[in-house]
PDB file of C-alpha atoms in Angstrom:
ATOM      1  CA  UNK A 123     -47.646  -8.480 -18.126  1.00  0.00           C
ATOM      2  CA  UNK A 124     -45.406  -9.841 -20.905  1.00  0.00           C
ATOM      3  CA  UNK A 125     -41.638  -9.663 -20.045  1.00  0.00           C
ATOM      4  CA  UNK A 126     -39.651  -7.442 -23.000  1.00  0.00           C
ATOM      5  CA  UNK A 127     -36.752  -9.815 -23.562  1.00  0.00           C
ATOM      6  CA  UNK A 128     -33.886  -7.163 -23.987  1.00  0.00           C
ATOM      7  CA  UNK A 129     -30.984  -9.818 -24.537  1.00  0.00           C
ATOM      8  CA  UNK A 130     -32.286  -9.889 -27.980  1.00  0.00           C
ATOM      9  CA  UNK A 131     -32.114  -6.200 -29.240  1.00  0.00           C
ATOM     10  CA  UNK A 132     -29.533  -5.016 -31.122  1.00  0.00           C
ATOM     11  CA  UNK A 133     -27.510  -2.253 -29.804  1.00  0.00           C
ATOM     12  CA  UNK A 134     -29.589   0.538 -32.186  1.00  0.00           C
ATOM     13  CA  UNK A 135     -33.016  -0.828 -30.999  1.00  0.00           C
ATOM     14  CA  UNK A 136     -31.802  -0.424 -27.531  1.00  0.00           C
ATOM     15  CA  UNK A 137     -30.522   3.703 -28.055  1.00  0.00           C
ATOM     16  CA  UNK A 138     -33.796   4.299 -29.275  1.00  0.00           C
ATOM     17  CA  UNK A 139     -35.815   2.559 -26.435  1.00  0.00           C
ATOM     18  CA  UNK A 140     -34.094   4.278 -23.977  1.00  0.00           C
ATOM     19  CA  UNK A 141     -34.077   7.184 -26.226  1.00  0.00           C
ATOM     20  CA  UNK A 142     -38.191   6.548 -25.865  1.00  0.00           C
ATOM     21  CA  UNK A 143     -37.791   6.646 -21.722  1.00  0.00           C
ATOM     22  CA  UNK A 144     -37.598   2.878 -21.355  1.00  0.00           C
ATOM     23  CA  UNK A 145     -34.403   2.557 -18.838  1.00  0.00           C
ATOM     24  CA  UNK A 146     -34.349  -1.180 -19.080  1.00  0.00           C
ATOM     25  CA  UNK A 147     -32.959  -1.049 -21.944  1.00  0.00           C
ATOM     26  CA  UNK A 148     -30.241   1.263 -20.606  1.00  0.00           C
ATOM     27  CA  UNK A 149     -29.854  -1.377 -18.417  1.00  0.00           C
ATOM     28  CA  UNK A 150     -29.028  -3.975 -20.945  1.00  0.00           C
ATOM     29  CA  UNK A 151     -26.209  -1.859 -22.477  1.00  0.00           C
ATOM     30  CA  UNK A 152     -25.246  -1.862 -18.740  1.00  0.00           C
ATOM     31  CA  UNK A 153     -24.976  -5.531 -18.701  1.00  0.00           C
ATOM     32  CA  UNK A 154     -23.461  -5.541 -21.859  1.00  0.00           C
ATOM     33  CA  UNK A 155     -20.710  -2.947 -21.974  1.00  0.00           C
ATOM     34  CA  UNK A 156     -19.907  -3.387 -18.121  1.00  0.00           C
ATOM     35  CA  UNK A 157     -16.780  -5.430 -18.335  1.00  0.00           C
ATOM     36  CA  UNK A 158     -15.377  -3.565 -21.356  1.00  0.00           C
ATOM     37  CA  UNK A 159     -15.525  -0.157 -19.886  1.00  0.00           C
ATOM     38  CA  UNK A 160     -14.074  -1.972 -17.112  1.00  0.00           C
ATOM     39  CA  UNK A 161     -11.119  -3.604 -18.850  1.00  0.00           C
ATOM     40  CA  UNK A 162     -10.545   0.568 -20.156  1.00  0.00           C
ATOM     41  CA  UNK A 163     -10.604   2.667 -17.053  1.00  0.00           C
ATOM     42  CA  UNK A 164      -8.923  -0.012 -14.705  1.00  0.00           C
ATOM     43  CA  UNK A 165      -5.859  -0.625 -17.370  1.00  0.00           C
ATOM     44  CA  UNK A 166      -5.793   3.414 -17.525  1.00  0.00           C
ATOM     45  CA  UNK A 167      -5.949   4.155 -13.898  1.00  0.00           C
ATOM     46  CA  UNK A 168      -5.383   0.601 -11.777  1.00  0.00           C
ATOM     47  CA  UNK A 169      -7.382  -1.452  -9.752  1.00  0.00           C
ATOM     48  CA  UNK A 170      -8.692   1.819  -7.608  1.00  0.00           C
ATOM     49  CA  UNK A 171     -11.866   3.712  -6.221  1.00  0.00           C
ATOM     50  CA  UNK A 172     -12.100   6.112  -8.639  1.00  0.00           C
ATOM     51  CA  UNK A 173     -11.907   3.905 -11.328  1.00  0.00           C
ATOM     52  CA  UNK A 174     -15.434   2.837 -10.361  1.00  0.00           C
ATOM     53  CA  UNK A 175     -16.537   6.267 -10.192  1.00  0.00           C
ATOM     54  CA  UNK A 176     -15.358   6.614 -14.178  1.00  0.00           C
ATOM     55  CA  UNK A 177     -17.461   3.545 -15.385  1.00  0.00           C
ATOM     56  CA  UNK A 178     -20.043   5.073 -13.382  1.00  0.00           C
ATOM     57  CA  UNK A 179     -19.451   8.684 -15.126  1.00  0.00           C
ATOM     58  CA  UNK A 180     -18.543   7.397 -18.290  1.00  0.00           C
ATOM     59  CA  UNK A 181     -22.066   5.495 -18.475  1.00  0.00           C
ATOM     60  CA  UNK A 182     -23.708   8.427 -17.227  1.00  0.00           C
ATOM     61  CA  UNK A 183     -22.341  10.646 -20.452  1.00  0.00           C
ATOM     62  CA  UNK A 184     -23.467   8.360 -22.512  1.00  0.00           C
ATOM     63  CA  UNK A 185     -26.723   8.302 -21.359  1.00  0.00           C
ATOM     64  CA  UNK A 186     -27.154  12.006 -21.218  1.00  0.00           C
ATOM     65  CA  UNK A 187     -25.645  12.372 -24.835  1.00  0.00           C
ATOM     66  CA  UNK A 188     -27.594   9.671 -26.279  1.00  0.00           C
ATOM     67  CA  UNK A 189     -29.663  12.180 -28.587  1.00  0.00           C
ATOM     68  CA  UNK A 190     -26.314  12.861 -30.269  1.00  0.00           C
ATOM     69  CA  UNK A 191     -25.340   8.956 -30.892  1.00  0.00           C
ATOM     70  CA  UNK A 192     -26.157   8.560 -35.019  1.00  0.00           C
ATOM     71  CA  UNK A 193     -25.147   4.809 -34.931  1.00  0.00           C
ATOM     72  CA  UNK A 194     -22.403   5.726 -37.943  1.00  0.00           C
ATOM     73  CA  UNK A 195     -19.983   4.128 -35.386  1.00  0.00           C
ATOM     74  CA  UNK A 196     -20.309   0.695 -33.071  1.00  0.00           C
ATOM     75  CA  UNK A 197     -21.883   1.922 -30.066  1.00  0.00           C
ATOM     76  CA  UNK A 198     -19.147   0.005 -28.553  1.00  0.00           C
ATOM     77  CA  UNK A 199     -16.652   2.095 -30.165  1.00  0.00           C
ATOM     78  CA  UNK A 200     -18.716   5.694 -29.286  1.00  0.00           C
ATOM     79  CA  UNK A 201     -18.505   4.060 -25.500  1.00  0.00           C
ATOM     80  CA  UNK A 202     -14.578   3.188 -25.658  1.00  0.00           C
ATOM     81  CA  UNK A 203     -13.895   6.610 -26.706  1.00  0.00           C
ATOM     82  CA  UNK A 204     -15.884   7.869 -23.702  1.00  0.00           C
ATOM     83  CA  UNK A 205     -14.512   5.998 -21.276  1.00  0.00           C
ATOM     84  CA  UNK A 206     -10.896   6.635 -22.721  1.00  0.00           C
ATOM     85  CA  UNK A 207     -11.611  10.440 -22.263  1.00  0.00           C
ATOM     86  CA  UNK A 208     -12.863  10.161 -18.632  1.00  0.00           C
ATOM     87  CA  UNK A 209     -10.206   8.024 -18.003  1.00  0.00           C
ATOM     88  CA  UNK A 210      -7.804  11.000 -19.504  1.00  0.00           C
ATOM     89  CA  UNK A 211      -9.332  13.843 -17.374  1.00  0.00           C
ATOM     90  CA  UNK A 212      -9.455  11.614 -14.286  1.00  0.00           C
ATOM     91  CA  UNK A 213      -5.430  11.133 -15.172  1.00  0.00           C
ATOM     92  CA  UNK A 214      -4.601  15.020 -15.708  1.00  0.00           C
ATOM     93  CA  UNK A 215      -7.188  15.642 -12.109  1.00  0.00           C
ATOM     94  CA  UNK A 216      -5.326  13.673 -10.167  1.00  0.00           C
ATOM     95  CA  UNK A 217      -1.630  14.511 -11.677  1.00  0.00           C
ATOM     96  CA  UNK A 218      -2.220  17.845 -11.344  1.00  0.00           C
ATOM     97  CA  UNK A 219      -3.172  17.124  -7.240  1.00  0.00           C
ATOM     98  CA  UNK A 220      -0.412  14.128  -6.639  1.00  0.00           C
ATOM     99  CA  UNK A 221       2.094  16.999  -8.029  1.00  0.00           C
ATOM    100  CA  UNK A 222       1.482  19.238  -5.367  1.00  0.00           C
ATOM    101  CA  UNK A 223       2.885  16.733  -2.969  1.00  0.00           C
ATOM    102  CA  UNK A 224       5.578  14.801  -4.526  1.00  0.00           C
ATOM    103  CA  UNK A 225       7.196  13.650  -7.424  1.00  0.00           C
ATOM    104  CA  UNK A 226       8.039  10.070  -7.815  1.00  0.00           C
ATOM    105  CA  UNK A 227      10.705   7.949  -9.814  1.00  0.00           C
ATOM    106  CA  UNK A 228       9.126   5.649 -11.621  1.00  0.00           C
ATOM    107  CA  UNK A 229      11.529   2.951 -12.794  1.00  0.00           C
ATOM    108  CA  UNK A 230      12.635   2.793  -8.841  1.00  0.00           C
ATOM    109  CA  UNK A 231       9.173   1.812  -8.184  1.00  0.00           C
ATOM    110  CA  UNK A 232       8.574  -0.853 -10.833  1.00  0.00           C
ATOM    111  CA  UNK A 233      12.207  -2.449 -10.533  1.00  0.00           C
ATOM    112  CA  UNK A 234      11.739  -2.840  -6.165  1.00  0.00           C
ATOM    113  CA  UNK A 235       8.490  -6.068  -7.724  1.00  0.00           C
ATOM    114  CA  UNK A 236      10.268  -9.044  -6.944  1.00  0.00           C
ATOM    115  CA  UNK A 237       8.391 -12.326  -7.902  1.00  0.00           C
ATOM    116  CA  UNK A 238       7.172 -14.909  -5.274  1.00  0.00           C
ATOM    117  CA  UNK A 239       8.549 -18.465  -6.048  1.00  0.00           C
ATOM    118  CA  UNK A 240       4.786 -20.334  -5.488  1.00  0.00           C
ATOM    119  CA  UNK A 241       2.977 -20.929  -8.322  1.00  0.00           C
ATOM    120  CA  UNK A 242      -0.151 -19.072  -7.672  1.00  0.00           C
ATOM    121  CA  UNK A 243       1.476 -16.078  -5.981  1.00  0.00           C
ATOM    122  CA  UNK A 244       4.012 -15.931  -9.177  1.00  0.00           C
ATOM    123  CA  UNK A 245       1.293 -15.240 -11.994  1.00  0.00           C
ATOM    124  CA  UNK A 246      -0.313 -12.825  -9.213  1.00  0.00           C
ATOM    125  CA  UNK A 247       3.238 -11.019  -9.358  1.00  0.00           C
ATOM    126  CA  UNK A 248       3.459 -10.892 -13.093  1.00  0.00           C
ATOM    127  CA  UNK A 249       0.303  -9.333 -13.722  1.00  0.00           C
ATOM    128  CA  UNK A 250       0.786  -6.543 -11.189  1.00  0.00           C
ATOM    129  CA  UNK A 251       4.200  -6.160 -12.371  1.00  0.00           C
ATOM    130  CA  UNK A 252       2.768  -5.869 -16.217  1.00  0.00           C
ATOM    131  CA  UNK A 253      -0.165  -3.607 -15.186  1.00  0.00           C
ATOM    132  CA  UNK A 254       2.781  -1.319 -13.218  1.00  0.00           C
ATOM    133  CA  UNK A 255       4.255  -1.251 -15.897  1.00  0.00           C
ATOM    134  CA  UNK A 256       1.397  -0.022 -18.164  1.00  0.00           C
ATOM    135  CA  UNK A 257       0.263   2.193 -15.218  1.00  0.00           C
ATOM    136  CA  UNK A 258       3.802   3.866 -15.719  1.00  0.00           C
ATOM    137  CA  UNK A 259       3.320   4.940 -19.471  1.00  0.00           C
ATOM    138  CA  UNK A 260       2.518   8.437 -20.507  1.00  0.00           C
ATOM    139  CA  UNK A 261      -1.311   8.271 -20.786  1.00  0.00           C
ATOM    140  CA  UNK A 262      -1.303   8.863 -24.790  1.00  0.00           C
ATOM    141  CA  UNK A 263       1.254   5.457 -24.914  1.00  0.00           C
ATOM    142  CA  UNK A 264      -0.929   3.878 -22.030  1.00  0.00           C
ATOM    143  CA  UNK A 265      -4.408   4.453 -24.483  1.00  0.00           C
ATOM    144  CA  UNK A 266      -3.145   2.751 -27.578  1.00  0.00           C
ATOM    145  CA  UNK A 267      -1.723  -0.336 -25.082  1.00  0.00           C
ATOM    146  CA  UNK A 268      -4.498  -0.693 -23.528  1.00  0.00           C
ATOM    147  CA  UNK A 269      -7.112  -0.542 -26.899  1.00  0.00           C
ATOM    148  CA  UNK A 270      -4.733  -2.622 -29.221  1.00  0.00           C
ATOM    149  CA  UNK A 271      -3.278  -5.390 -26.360  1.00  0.00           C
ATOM    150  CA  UNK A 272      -5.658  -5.464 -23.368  1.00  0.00           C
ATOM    151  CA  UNK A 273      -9.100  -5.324 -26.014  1.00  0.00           C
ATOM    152  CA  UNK A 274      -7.172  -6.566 -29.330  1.00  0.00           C
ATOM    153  CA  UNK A 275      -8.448  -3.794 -31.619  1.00  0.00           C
ATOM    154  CA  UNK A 276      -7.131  -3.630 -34.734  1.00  0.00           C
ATOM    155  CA  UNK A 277      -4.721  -0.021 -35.583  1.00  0.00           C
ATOM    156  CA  UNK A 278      -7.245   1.094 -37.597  1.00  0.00           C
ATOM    157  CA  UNK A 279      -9.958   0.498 -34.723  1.00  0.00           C
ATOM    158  CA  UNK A 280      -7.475   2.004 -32.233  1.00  0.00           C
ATOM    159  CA  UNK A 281      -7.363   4.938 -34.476  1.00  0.00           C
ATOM    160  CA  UNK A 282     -11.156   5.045 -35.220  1.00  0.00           C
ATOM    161  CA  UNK A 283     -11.583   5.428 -31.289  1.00  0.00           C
ATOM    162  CA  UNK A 284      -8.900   7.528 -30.896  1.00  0.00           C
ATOM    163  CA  UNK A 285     -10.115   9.429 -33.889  1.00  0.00           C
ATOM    164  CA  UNK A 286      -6.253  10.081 -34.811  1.00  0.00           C
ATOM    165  CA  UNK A 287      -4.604   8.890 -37.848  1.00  0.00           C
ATOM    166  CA  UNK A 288      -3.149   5.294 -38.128  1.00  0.00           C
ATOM    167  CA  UNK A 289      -0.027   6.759 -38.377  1.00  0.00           C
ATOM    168  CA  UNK A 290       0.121   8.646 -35.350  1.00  0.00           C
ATOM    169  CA  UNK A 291      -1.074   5.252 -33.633  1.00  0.00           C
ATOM    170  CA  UNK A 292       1.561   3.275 -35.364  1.00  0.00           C
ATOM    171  CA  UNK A 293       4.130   5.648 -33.893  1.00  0.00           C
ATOM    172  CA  UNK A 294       2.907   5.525 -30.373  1.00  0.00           C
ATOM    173  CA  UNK A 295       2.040   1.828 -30.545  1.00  0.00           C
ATOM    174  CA  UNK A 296       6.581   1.675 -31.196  1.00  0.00           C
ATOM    175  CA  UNK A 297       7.550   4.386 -28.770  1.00  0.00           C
ATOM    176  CA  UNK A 298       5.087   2.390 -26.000  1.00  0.00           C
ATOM    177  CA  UNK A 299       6.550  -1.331 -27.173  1.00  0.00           C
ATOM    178  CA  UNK A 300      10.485   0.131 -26.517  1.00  0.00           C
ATOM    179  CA  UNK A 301       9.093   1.999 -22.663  1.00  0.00           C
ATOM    180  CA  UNK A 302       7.577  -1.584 -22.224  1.00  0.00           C
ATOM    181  CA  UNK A 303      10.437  -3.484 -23.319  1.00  0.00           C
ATOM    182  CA  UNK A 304      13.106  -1.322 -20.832  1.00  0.00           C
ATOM    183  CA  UNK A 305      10.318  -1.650 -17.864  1.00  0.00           C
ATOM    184  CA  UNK A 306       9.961  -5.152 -18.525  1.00  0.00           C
ATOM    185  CA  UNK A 307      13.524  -6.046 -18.703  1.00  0.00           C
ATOM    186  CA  UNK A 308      14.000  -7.527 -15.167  1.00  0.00           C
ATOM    187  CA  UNK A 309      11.142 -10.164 -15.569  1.00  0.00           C
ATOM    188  CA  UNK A 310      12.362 -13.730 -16.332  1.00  0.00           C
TER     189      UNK A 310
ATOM    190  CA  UNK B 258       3.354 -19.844 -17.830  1.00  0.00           C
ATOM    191  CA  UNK B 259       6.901 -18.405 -18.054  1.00  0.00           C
ATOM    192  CA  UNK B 260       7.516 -14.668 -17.131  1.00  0.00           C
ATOM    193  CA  UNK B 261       9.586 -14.723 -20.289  1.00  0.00           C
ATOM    194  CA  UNK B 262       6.562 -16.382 -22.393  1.00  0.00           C
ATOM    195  CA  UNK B 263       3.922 -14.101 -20.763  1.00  0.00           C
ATOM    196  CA  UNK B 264       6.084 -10.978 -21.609  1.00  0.00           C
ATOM    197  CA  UNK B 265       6.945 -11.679 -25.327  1.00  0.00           C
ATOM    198  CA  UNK B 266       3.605 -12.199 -25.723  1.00  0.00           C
ATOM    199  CA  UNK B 267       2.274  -9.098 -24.775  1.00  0.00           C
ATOM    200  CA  UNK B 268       4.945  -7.397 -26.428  1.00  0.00           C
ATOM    201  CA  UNK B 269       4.190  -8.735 -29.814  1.00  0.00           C
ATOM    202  CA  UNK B 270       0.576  -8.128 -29.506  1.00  0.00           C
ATOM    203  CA  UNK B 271       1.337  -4.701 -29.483  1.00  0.00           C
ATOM    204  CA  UNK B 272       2.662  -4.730 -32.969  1.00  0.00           C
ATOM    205  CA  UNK B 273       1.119  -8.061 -34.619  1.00  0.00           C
ATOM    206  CA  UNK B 274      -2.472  -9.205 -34.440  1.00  0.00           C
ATOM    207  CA  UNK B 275      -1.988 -12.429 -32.287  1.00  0.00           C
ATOM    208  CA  UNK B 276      -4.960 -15.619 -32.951  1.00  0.00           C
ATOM    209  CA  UNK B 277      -7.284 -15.979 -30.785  1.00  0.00           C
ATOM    210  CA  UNK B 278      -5.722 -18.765 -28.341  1.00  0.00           C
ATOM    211  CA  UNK B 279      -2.731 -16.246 -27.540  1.00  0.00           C
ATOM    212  CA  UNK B 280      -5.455 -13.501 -26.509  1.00  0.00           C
ATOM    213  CA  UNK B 281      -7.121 -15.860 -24.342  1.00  0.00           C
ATOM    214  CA  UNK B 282      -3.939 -16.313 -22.787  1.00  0.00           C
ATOM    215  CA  UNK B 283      -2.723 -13.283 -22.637  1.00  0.00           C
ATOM    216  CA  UNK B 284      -6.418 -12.056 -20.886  1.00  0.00           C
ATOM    217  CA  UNK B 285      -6.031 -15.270 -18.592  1.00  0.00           C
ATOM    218  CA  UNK B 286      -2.818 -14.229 -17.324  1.00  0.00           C
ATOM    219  CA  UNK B 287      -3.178 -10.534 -17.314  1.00  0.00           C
ATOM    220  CA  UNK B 288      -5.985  -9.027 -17.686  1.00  0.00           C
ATOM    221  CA  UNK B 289      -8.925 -11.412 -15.772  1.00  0.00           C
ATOM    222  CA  UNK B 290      -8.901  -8.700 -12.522  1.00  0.00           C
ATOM    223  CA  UNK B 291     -10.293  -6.256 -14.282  1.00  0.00           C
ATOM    224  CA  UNK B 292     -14.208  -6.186 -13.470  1.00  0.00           C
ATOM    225  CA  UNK B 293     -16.392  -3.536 -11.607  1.00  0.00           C
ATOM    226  CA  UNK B 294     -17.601  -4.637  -8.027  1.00  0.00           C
ATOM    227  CA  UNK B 295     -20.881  -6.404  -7.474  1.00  0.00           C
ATOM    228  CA  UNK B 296     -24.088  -4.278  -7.897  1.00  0.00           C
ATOM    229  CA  UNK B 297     -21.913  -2.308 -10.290  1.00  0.00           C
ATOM    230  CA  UNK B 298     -24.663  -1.978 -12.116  1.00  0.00           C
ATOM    231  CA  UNK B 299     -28.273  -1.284 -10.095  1.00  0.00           C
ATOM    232  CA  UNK B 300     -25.911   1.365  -8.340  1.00  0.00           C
ATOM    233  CA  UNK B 301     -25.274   3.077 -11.640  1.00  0.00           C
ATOM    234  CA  UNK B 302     -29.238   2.357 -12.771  1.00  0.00           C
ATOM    235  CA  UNK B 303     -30.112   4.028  -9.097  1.00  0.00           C
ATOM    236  CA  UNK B 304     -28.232   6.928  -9.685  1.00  0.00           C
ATOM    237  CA  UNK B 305     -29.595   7.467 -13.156  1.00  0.00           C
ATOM    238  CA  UNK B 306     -32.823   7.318 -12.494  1.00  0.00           C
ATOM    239  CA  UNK B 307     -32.767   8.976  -9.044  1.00  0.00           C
ATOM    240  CA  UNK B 308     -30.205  11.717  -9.299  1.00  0.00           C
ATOM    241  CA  UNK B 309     -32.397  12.814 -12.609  1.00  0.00           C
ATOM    242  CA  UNK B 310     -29.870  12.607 -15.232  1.00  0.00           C
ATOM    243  CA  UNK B 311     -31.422  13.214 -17.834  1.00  0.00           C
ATOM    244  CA  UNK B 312     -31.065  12.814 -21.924  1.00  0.00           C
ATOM    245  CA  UNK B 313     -29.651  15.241 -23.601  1.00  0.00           C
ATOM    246  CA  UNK B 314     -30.357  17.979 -20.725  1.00  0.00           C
ATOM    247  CA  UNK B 315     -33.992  17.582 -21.751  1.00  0.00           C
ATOM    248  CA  UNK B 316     -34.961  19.461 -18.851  1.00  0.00           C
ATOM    249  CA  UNK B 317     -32.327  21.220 -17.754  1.00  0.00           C
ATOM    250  CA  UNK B 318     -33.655  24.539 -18.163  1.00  0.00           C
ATOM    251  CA  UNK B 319     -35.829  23.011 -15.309  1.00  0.00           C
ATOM    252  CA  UNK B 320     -32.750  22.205 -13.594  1.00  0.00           C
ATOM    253  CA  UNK B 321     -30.938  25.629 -14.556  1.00  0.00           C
ATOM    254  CA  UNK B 322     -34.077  27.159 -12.358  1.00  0.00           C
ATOM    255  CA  UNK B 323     -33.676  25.368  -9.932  1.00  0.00           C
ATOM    256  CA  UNK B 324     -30.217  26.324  -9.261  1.00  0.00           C
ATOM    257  CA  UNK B 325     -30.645  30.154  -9.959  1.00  0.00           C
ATOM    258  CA  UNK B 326     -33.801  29.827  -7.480  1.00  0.00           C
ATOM    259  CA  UNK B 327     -31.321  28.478  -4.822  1.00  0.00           C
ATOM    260  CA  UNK B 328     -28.777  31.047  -5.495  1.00  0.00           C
ATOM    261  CA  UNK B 329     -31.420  34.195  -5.131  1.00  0.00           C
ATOM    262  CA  UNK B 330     -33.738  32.065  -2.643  1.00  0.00           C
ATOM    263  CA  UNK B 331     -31.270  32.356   0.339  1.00  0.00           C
ATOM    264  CA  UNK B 332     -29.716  35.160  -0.429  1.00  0.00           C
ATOM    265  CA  UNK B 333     -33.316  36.770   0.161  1.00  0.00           C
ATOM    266  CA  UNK B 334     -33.948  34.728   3.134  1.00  0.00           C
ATOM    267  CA  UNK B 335     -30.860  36.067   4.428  1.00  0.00           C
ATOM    268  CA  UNK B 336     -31.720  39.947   3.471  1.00  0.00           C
ATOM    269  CA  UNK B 337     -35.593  39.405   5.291  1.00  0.00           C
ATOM    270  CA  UNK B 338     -33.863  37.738   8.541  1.00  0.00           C
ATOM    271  CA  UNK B 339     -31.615  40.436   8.688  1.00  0.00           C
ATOM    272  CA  UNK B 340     -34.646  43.097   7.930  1.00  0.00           C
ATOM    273  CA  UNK B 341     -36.559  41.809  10.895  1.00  0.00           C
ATOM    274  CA  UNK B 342     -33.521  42.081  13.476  1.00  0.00           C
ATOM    275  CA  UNK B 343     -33.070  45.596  12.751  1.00  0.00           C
ATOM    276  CA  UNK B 344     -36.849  46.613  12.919  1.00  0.00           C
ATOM    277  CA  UNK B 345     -36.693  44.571  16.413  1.00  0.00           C
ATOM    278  CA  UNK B 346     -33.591  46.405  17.766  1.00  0.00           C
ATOM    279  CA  UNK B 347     -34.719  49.897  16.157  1.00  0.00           C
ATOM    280  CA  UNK B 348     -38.478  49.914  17.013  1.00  0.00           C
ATOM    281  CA  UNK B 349     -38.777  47.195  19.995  1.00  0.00           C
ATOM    282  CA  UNK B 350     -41.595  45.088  18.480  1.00  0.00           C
ATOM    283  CA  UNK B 351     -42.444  43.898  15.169  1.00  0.00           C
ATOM    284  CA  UNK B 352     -45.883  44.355  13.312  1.00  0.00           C
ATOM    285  CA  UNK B 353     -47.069  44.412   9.496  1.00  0.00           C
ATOM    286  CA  UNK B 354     -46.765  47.880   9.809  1.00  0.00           C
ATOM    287  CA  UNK B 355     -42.905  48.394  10.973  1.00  0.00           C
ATOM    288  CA  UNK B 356     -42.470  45.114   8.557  1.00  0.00           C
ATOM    289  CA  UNK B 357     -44.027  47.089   5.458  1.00  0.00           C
ATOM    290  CA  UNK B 358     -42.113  50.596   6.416  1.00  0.00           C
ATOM    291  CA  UNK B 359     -45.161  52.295   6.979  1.00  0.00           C
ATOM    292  CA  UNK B 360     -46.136  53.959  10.921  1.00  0.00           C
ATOM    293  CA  UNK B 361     -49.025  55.087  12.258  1.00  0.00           C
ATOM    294  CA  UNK B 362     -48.322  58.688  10.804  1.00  0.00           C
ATOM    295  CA  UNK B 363     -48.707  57.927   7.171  1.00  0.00           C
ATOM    296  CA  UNK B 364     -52.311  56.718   7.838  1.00  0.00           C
ATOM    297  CA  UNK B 365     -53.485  60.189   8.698  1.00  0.00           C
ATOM    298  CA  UNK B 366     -51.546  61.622   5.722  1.00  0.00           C
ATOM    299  CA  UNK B 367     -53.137  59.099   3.487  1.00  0.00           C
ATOM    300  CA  UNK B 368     -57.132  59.866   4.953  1.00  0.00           C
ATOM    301  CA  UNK B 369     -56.734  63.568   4.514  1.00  0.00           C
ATOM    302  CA  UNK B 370     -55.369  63.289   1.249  1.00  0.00           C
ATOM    303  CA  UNK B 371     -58.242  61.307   0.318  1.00  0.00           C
ATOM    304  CA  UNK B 372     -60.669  62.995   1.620  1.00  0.00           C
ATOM    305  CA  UNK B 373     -59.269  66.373  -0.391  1.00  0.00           C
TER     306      UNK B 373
END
C-alpha cells in the first residue's frame, strides 16, 4: 500500500480529506497547528492542566465544525480564534468558581517574584515573572498581548481574529502596554 | 540577557512590529515553555475517533436517540421492577397472568362471551 504523504498538502486539501472521512489528515493539522494553539491557551491560562484540556477541546470544535470552514480565512487564523474563545470561556468557568472562595490582590502577588542571582535560574525567573504578569491582565488586554507579542500578528491580523475593529485593538494593545509597564516596573 | 533588555523588548513589540532576530529573542527568552505534553497528539486523535465526534453532528440525531433512549430506558426499567414487587407482595407469586393484569376469572368471562 502506497503511503499518502500528508506533509505536502496544503491546509484546504487537508479540510476536505478529512472532510471526505480520512482522519490522517486531521492528524497532520494536528502536527501542524499543535504548538500554536499551544503558545494561545498556555499564554491565556498558564502552564496548567486544563490548558491541555482546551487544545484538546479547541481541536475537537474544529473538527466537528469543519463543514462550516469556507477557507475565506487562513485556517490558522479560523483555529486562533477558536482557541482564543475556549481559552475565554475556560477564563469566565473558572473565575466564576475561584470567586466563590477568595479574592486575591494581584499586584501583591506579582511584586513578592524576586529573581535568583544564577544565570540559568535568572532567565527562568524572568519568564515566569513576564507570563505573571500577562496572566494578571484582564482577559480582553491578555488576547491582544498574547496574538500581537507572543505570535507577532500584525493589528490588522489581531483584529481579523478577534474580528473587532483595528481601532478597538489599537486601544487595548495601549491600555495593556501601560498595565504591563506598572507590573513590570520592579524588574531590572 | 538583561531583565531591563528582555522587558523593553516585549514592551515595544506590543506597539511596533519588531524584525525577526528580536522575535526570536523575545520567543527564546519567554515564550519556549509553551508546548503540549508528549502524545499530545494520538491522545487527541484517540479521543476523536473513539469518543465519536463527529463532523458537523452528522449523526447526531443518532446520538440525540441515544440519549432520549437512556432517559426513557431506565426510567421504564425502574417502573417494571417496581411493577413486579408489588404483584409479589399483593398476590404472593408471579406469573404471565398477574404480570399482564389478567386472573383466572376473566378467562371464563372471555369463553362465554365467545361462545354467545
Amino acid at each position: 500500500m502506497v503511503k499518502y504523504d500528508y506533509t505536502n498538502s496544503d491546509d484546504q486539501d487537508l479540510v476536505l480529506q478529512t472532510l471526505d472521512g480520512d482522519n490522517r489528515a486531521f492528524n497532520e493539522i494536528i502536527r501542524r497547528y499543535k504548538n500554536m494553539v499551544a503558545r494561545t491557551v498556555k499564554s491565556m491560562l498558564g502552564d496548567v492542566q486544563q490548558a491541555e484540556d482546551v487544545g484538546q477541546d479547541t481541536f475537537i470544535r474544529l473538527y466537528k465544525n469543519l463543514k462550516d470552514f469556507r477557507g475565506d480565512a487562513k485556517l490558522s487564523t479560523y483555529l486562533q480564534r477558536i482557541a482564543i474563545n475556549q481559552s475565554l470561556n475556560e477564563i469566565r468557568r473558572s473565575r466564576r468558581f475561584l470567586s466563590l472562595f477568595y479574592r486575591s490582590d494581584d499586584k501583591e502577588d506579582i511584586r513578592e517574584t524576586e529573581l535568583s542571582s544564577g544565570e540559568e535560574e535568572r532567565a527562568k525567573d524572568i519568564k515566569d515573572y513576564v507570563n505573571m504578569a500577562i496572566s494578571k491582565l484582564d482577559p480582553d488586554f491578555r488576547t491582544v498581548v498574547v496574538l500581537r507579542a507572543i505570535h507577532g500578528y500584525s493589528t490588522k491580523e489581531t483584529a481579523e481574529i478577534l474580528e473587532l475593529p483595528v481601532g478597538t485593538v489599537l486601544s487595548r494593545l495601549s491600555r495593556a502596554k501601560d498595565h504591563l509597564k506598572e507590573l513590570l516596573k520592579d524588574l531590572e | 540577557m538583561e531583565p531591563e533588555k528582555i522587558k523593553d523588548l516585549f514592551l515595544r513589540s506590543l506597539s511596533s512590529d519588531i524584525d525577526g532576530n528580536e522575535r526570536e529573542v523575545l520567543e527564546r527568552e519567554l515564550f519556549t515553555d509553551h508546548r503540549f505534553s508528549e502524545g499530545f497528539g494520538e491522545k487527541l486523535m484517540k479521543k476523536i475517533t473513539s469518543a465519536k465526534v463527529l463532523i458537523n453532528g452528522k449523526h447526531d440525531l443518532a446520538r440525540s436517540f441515544d440519549s432520549i433512549f437512556m432517559r426513557v430506558a431506565i426510567p421504564a426499567a425502574a417502573a417494571v421492577v417496581i411493577l413486579v414487587i408489588s404483584i409479589l407482595l399483593s398476590q404472593g407469586s408471579l406469573s404471565y397472568d398477574t404480570l399482564l393484569g389478567i386472573d383466572n376469572e376473566v378467562d371464563g368471562v372471555l369463553i362465554s362471551l365467545l361462545a354467545e
